[in-house]
Short mmCIF file of C-alpha atoms and ligand atoms in Angstrom, two decimals:
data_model
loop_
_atom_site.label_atom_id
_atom_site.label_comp_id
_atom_site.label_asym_id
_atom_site.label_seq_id
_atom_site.Cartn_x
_atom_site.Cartn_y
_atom_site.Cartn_z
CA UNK V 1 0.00 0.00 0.00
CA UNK V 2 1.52 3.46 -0.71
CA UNK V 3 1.50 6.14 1.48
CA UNK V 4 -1.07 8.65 1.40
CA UNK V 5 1.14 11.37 3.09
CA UNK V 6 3.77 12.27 0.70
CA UNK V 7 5.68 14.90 3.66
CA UNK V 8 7.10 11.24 4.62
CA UNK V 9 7.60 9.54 1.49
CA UNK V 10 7.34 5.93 3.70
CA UNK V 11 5.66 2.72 1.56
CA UNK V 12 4.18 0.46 4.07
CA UNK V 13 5.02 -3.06 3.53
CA UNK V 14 4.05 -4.25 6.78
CA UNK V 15 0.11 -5.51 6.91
CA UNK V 16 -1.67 -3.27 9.11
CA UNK V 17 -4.85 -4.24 7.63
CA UNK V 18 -4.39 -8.22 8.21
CA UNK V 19 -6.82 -9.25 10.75
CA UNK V 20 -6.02 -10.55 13.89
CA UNK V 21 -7.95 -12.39 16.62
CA UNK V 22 -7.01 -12.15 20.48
CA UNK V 23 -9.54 -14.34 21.43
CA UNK V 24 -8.83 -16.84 24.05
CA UNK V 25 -5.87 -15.10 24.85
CA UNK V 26 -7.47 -13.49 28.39
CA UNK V 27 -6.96 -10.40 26.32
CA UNK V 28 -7.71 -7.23 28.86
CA UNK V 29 -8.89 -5.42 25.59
CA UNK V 30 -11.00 -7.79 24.34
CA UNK V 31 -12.38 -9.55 27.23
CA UNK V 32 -13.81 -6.07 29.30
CA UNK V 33 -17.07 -6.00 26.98
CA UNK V 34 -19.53 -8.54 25.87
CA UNK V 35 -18.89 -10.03 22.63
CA UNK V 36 -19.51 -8.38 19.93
CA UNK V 37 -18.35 -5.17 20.84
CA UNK V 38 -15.75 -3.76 19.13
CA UNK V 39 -13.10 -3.15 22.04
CA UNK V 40 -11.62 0.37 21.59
CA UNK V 41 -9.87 1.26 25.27
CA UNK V 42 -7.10 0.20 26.71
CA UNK V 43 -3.96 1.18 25.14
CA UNK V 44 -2.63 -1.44 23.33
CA UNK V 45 -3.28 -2.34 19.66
CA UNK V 46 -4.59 -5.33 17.46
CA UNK V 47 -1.58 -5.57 15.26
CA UNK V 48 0.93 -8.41 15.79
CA UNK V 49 4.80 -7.66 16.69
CA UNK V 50 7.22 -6.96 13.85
CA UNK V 51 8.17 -10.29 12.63
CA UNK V 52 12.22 -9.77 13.65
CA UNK V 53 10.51 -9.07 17.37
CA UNK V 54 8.32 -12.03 17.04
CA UNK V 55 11.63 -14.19 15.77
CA UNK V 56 13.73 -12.97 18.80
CA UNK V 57 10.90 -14.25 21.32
CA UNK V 58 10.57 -17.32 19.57
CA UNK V 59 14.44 -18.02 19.74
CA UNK V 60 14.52 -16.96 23.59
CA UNK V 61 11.46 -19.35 24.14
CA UNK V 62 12.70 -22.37 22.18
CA UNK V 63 15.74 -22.48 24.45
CA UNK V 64 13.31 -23.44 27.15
CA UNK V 65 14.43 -22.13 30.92
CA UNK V 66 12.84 -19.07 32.07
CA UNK V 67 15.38 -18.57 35.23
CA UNK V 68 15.95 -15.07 36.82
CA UNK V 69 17.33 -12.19 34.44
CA UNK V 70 20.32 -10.06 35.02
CA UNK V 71 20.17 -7.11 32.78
CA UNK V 72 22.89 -6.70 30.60
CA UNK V 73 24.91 -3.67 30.02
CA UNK V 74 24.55 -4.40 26.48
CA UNK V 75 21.04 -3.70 27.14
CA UNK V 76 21.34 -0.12 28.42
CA UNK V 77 23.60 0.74 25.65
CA UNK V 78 20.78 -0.16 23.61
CA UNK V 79 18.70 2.40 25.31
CA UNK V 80 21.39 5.17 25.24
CA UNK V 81 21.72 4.21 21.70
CA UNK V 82 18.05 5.08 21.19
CA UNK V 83 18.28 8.45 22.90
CA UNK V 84 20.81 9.53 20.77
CA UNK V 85 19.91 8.41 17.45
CA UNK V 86 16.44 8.80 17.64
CA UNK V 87 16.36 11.87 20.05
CA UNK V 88 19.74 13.58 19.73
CA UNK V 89 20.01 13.32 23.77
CA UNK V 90 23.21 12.03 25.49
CA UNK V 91 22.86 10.33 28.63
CA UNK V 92 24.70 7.49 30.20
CA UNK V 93 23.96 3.81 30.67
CA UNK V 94 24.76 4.22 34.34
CA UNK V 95 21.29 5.81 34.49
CA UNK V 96 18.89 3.18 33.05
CA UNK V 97 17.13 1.54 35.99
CA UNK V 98 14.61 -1.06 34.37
CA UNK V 99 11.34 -1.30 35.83
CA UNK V 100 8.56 -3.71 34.83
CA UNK V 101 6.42 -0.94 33.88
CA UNK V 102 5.63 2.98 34.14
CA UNK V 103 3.12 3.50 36.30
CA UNK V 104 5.15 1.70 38.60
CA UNK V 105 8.13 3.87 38.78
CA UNK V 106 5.34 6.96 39.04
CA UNK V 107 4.32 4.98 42.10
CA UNK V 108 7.83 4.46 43.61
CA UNK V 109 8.91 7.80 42.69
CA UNK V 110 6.12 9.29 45.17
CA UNK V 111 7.56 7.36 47.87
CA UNK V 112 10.56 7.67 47.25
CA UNK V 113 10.89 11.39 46.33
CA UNK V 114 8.08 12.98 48.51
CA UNK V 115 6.48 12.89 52.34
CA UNK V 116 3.50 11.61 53.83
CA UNK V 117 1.05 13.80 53.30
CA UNK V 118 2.89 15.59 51.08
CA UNK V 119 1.61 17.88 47.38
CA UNK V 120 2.40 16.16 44.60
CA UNK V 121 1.73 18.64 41.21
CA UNK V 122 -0.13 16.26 38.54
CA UNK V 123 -1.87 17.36 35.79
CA UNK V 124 -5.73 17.80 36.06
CA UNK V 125 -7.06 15.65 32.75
CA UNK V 126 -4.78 12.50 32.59
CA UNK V 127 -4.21 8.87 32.61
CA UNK V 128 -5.59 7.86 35.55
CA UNK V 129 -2.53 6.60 37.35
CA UNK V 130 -1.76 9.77 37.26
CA UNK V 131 -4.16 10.78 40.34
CA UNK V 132 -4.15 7.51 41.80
CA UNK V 133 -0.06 6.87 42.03
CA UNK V 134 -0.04 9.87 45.07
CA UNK V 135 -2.39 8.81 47.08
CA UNK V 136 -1.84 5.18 46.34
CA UNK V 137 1.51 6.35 48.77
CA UNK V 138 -0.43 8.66 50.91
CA UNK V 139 0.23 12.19 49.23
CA UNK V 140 -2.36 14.43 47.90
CA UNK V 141 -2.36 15.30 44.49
CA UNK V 142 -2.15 19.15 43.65
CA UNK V 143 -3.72 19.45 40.29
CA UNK V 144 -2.01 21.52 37.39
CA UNK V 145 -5.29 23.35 35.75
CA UNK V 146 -4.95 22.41 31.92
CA UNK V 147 -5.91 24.26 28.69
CA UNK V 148 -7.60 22.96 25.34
CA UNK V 149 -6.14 26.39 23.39
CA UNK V 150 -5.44 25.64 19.40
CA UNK V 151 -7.39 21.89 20.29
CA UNK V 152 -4.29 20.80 22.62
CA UNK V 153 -5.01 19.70 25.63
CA UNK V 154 -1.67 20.41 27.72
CA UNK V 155 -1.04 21.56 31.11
CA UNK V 156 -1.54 25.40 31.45
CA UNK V 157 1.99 26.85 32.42
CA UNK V 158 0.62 30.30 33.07
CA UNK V 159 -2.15 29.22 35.56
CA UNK V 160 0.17 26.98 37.60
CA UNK V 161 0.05 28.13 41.23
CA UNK V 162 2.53 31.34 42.29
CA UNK V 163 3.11 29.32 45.09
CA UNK V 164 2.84 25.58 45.34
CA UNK V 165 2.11 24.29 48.85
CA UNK V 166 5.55 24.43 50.80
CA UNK V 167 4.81 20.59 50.97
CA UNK V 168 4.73 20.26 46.88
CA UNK V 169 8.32 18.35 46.01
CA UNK V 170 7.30 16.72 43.29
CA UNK V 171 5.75 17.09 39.59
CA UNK V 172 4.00 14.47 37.80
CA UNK V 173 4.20 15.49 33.85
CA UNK V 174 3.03 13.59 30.60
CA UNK V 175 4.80 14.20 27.24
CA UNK V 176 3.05 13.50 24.44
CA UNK V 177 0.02 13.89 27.03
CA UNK V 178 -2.56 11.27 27.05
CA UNK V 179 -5.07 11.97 26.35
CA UNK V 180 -5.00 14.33 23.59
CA UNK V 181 -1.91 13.66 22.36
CA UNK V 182 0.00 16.91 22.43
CA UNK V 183 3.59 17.14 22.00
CA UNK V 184 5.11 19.79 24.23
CA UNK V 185 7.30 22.22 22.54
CA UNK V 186 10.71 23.21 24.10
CA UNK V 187 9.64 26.64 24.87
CA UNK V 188 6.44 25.17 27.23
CA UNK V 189 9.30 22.85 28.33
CA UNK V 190 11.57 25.35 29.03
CA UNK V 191 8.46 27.39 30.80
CA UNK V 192 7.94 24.41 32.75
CA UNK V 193 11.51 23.58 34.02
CA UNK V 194 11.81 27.30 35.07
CA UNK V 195 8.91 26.79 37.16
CA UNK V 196 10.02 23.48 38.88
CA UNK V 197 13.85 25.44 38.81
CA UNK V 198 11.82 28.37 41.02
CA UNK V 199 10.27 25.91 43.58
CA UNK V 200 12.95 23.13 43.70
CA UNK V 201 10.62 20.68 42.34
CA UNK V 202 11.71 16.93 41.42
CA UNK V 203 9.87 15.93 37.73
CA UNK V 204 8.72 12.67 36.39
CA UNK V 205 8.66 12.78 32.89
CA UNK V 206 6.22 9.87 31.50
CA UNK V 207 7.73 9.59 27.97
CA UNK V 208 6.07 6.04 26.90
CA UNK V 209 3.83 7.54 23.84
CA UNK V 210 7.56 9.22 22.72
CA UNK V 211 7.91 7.33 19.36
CA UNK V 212 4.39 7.88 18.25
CA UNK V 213 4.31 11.64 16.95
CA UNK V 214 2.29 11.90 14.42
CA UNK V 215 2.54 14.97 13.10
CA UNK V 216 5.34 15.31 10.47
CA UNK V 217 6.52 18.86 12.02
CA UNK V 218 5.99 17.78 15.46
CA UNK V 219 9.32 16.22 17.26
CA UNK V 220 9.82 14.60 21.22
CA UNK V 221 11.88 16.48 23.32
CA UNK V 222 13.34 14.39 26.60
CA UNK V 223 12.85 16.26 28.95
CA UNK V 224 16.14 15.48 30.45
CA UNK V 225 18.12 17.47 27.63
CA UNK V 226 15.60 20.93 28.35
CA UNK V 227 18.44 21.86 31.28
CA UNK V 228 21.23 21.15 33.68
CA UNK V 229 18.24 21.33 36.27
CA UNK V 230 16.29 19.17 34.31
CA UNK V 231 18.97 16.59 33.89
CA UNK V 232 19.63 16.39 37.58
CA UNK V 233 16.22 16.69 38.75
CA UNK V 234 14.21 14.68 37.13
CA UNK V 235 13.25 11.08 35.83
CA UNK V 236 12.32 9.78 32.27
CA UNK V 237 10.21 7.00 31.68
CA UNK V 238 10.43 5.02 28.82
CA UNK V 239 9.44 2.05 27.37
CA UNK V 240 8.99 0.12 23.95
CA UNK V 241 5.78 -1.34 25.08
CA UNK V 242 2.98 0.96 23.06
CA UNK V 243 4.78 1.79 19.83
CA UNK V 244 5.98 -2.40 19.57
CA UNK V 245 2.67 -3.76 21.35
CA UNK V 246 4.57 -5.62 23.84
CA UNK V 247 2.55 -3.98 26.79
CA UNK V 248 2.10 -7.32 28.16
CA UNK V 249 5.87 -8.01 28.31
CA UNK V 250 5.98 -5.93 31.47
CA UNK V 251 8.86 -4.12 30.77
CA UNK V 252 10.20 -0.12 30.64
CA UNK V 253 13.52 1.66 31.80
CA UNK V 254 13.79 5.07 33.79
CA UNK V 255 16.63 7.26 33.19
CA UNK V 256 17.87 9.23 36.15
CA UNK V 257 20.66 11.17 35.89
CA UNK V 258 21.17 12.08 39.71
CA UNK V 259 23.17 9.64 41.88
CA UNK V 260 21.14 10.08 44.64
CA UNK V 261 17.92 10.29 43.74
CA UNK V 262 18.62 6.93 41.69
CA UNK V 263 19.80 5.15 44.43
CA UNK V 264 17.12 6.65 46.75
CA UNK V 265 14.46 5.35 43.63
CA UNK V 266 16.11 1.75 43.71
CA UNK V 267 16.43 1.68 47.39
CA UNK V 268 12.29 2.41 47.44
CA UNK V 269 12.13 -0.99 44.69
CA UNK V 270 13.51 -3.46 46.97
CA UNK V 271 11.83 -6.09 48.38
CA UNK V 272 8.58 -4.94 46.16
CA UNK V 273 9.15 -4.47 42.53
CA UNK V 274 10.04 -8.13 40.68
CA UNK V 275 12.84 -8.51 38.12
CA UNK V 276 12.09 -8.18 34.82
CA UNK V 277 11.11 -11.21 32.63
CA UNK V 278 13.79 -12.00 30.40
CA UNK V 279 10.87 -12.18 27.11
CA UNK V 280 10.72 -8.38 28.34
CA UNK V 281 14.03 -7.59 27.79
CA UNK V 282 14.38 -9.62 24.31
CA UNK V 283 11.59 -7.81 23.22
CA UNK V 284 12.06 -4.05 24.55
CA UNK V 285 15.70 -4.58 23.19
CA UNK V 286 15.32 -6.21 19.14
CA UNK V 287 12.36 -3.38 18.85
CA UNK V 288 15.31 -0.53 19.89
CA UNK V 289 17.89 -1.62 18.15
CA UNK V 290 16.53 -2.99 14.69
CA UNK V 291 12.74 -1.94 14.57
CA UNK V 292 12.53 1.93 13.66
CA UNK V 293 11.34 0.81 9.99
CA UNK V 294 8.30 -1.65 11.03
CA UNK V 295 7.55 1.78 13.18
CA UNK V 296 7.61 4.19 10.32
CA UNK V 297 5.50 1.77 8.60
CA UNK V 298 3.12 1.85 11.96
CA UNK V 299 2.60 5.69 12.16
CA UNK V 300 2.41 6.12 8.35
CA UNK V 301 -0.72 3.88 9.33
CA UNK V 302 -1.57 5.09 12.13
CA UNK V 303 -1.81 8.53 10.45
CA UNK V 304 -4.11 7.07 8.23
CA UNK V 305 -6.47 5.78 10.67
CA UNK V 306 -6.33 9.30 12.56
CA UNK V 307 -7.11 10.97 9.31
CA UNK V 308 -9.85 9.17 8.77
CA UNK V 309 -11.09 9.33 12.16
CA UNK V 310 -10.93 13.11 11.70
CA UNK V 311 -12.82 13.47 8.62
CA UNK V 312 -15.75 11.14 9.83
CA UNK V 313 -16.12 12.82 12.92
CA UNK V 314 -15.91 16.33 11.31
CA UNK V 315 -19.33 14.82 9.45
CA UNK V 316 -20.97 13.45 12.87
CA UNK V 317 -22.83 16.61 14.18
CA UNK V 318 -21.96 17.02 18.29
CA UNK V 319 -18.46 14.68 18.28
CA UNK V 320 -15.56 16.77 17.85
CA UNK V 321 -12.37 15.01 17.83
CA UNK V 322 -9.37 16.97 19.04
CA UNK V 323 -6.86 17.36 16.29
CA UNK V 324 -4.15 14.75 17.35
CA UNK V 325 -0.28 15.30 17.39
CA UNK V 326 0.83 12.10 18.63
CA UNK V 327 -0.38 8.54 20.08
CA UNK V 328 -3.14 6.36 19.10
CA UNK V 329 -5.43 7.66 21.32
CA UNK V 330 -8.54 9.71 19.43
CA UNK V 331 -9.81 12.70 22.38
CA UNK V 332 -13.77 13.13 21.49
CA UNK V 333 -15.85 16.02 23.01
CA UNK V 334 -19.55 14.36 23.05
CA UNK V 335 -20.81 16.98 25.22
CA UNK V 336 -23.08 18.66 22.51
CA UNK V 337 -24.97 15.09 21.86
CA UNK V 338 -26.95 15.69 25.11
CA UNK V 339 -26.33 12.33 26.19
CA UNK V 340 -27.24 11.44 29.65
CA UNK V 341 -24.67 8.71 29.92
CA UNK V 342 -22.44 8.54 26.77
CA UNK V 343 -19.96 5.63 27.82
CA UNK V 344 -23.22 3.54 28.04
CA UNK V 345 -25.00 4.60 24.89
CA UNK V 346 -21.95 3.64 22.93
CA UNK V 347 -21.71 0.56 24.37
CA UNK V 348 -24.87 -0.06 23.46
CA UNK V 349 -24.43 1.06 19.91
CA UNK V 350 -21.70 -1.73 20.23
CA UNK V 351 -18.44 0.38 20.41
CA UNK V 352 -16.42 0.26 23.65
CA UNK V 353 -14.09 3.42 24.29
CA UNK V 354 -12.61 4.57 27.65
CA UNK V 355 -14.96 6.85 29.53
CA UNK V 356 -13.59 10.67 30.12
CA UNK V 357 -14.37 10.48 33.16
CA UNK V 358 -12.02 7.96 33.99
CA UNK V 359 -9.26 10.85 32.64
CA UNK V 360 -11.44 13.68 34.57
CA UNK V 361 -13.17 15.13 32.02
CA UNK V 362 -16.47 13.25 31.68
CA UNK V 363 -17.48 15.33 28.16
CA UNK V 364 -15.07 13.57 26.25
CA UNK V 365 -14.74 9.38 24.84
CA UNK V 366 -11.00 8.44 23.85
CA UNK V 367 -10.81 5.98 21.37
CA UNK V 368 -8.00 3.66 20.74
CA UNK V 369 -7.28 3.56 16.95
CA UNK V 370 -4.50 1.27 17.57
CA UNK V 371 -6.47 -1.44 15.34
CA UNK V 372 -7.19 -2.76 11.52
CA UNK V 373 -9.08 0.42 9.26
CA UNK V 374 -11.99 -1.59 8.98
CA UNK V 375 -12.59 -2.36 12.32
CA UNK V 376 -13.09 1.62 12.88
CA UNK V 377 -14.65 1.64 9.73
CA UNK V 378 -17.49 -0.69 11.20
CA UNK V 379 -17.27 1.16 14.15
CA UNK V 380 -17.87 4.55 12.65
CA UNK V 381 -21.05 2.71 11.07
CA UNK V 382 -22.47 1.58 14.44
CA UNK V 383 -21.99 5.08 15.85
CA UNK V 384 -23.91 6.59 13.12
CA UNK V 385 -26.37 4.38 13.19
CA UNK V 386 -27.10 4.34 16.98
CA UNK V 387 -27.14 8.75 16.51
CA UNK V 388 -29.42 8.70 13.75
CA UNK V 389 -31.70 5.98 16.03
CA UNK V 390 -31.93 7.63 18.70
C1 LIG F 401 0.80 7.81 29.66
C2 LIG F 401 0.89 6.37 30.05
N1 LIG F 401 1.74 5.98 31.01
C3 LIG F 401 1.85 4.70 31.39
C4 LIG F 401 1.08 3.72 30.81
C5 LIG F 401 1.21 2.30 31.28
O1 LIG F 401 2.53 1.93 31.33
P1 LIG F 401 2.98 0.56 31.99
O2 LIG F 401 2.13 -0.51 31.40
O3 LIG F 401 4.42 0.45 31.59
O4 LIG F 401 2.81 0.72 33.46
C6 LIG F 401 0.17 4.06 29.80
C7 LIG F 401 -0.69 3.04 29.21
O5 LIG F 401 -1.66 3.31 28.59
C8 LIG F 401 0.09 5.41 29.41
O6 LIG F 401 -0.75 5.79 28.44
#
């Protein structure tokens, strides 16, 4: 199939469109709704691995003992590669802690960089670990108030409080945000960093939807490279998990620049936080080092699917889609349908999306796109059909 967006000139040779079937695989995705419904929530998408990924796994698995993993350095490397070629940032393998996933780190990170009781700055319309990792570990969050200016939904830098609580140490932070996929730009980074520079804040950077910018003009900034203050007082999370689909791998890496607020980060992991699986590593590692073609095949795709998304909303009167920078992750007003309960009416219609609420904004449906063009094709269909019903 050629590409339809000639700004990136990539031919897909990869088959997005192949069907796939996760049942009987105790599929989260699949198995939430009855069935029938076409599944379109949780972030992780219907296409199979790249077939070098899927060869790597195999290889691991046919040698047949599963024993405890120690990471190699080799492995870092890989991940410092990474940062450089794909991000032009410089950091050291020193600083990769791995961590079987993201929302963990965001967890240990509030115990081990904040008080009882303490503030902890998170944005106000977010993934929901985002509220729940503080007071999970007994903090309260302090919610950044957001803004939807030019359609991006980001955190709003000029309405952040003059004064955080004298109890606010850390900053929670999403980049590209989900939902709404915005990438921040290094001046709203910069703004940000000289606000967390003026109150001696400690940042954690969740950087997982990185490699899935959509937007041709659009690039990821770590937020590591924004500053010397940055570097040393913060934490970037990363993983390979949503732009390879090995979410279920259970594996990511944090970088962390500063000695001791590693050491105080891996000091809060023992005893809790498991090693990783050595499938996780195999996988995280192939997709770094050899998979950034199968991934320009993905967003050329994945572009596709947004752009159609965009134009058949634009045509459904009361959904307005939020034009999308980055992710797979479609951010839907529905407030103007009227609806008294609009996660349940498009249930009904036979379309499962994630809830706003659920992100704190209960106007809006996010829809994961992450899936074959005619499966949102038939979705599109039921919507219609259930508006024009109704
Ligand atoms: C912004 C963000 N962070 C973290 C995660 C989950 O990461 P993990 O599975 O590594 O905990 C997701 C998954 O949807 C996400 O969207």
């Amino acid at each position: 199939m050629q590409a339809t967006n000639l700004e990136t000139l990539v031919t897909i040779q990869y088959n997005f469109d192949q069907p796939t079937n996760r049942a009987q695989t105790r599929s989260s995705k699949w198995e939430k709704y009855p069935p029938g419904t076409i599944p379109l929530w949780v972030a992780d998408m219907d296409f199979e691995v790249s077939p070098t990924i899927r060869q790597a796994l195999a290889d691991r698995v046919a040698h047949g003992i599963f024993g405890y993993t120690k990471p190699d350095l080799e492995w870092a490397k890989a991940v410092t590669d990474y940062y450089q070629t794909t991000h032009n940032w410089t950091i050291k393998p020193e600083w990769i802690v791995w961590v079987p996933g993201v929302v963990t780190s965001m967890n240990l990170a509030c115990r081990a960089w904040s008080q009882d009781h303490n503030k902890v700055l998170t944005p106000e319309v977010i993934y929901p670990h985002f509220h729940s990792a503080p007071t999970n570990n007994n903090k309260q969050c302090l919610f950044m108030p957001m803004t939807y200016a030019q359609g991006r939904l980001r955190v709003d830098i000029n309405s952040l409080p003059a004064k955080p609580h004298q109890d606010a140490k850390l900053m929670l932070f999403c980049n590209p945000q989900n939902p709404g996929g915005c990438v921040y730009t290094a001046e709203e980074l910069q703004a940000i960093d000289a606000y967390c520079q003026q109150h001696e804040l400690i940042l954690v950077s969740d950087e997982i939807h990185a490699d899935l910018i959509l937007d041709a003009d659009k690039k990821h900034i770590p937020y590591g490279s924004i500053s010397e203050y940055a570097l040393n007082n913060s934490m970037v999370l990363g993983a390979a998990s949503k732009t390879y689909n090995l979410a279920g791998l259970a594996c990511s890496w944090a970088v962390i620049a500063n000695d001791e607020l590693r050491s105080s980060f891996q000091k809060a992991m023992h005893g809790i936080v498991p090693e990783i699986n050595p499938l996780g590593y195999i996988g995280t590692v192939t997709a770094l080092q050899t998979e950034r073609d199968w991934q320009q095949q993905l967003l050329q795709y994945l572009r596709g699917n947004r752009d159609y998304l965009a134009q058949e909303f634009d045509a459904i009167e009361g959904m307005n889609m939020l034009p999308l920078e980055a992710t797979f992750l479609a951010w839907i007003d529905v407030s103007e349908l009227g609806l008294e309960n609009p996660p349940a009416f498009f249930e009904a219609a036979g379309v499962g999306m994630s809830p706003g609420a659920g992100f704190n904004d209960a106007n809006f449906m996010r829809l994961n796109f992450g899936c074959q063009r005619a499966v949102l094709q038939e979705a599109i269909a039921r919507i219609k059909q259930a508006l024009a019903n109704r």
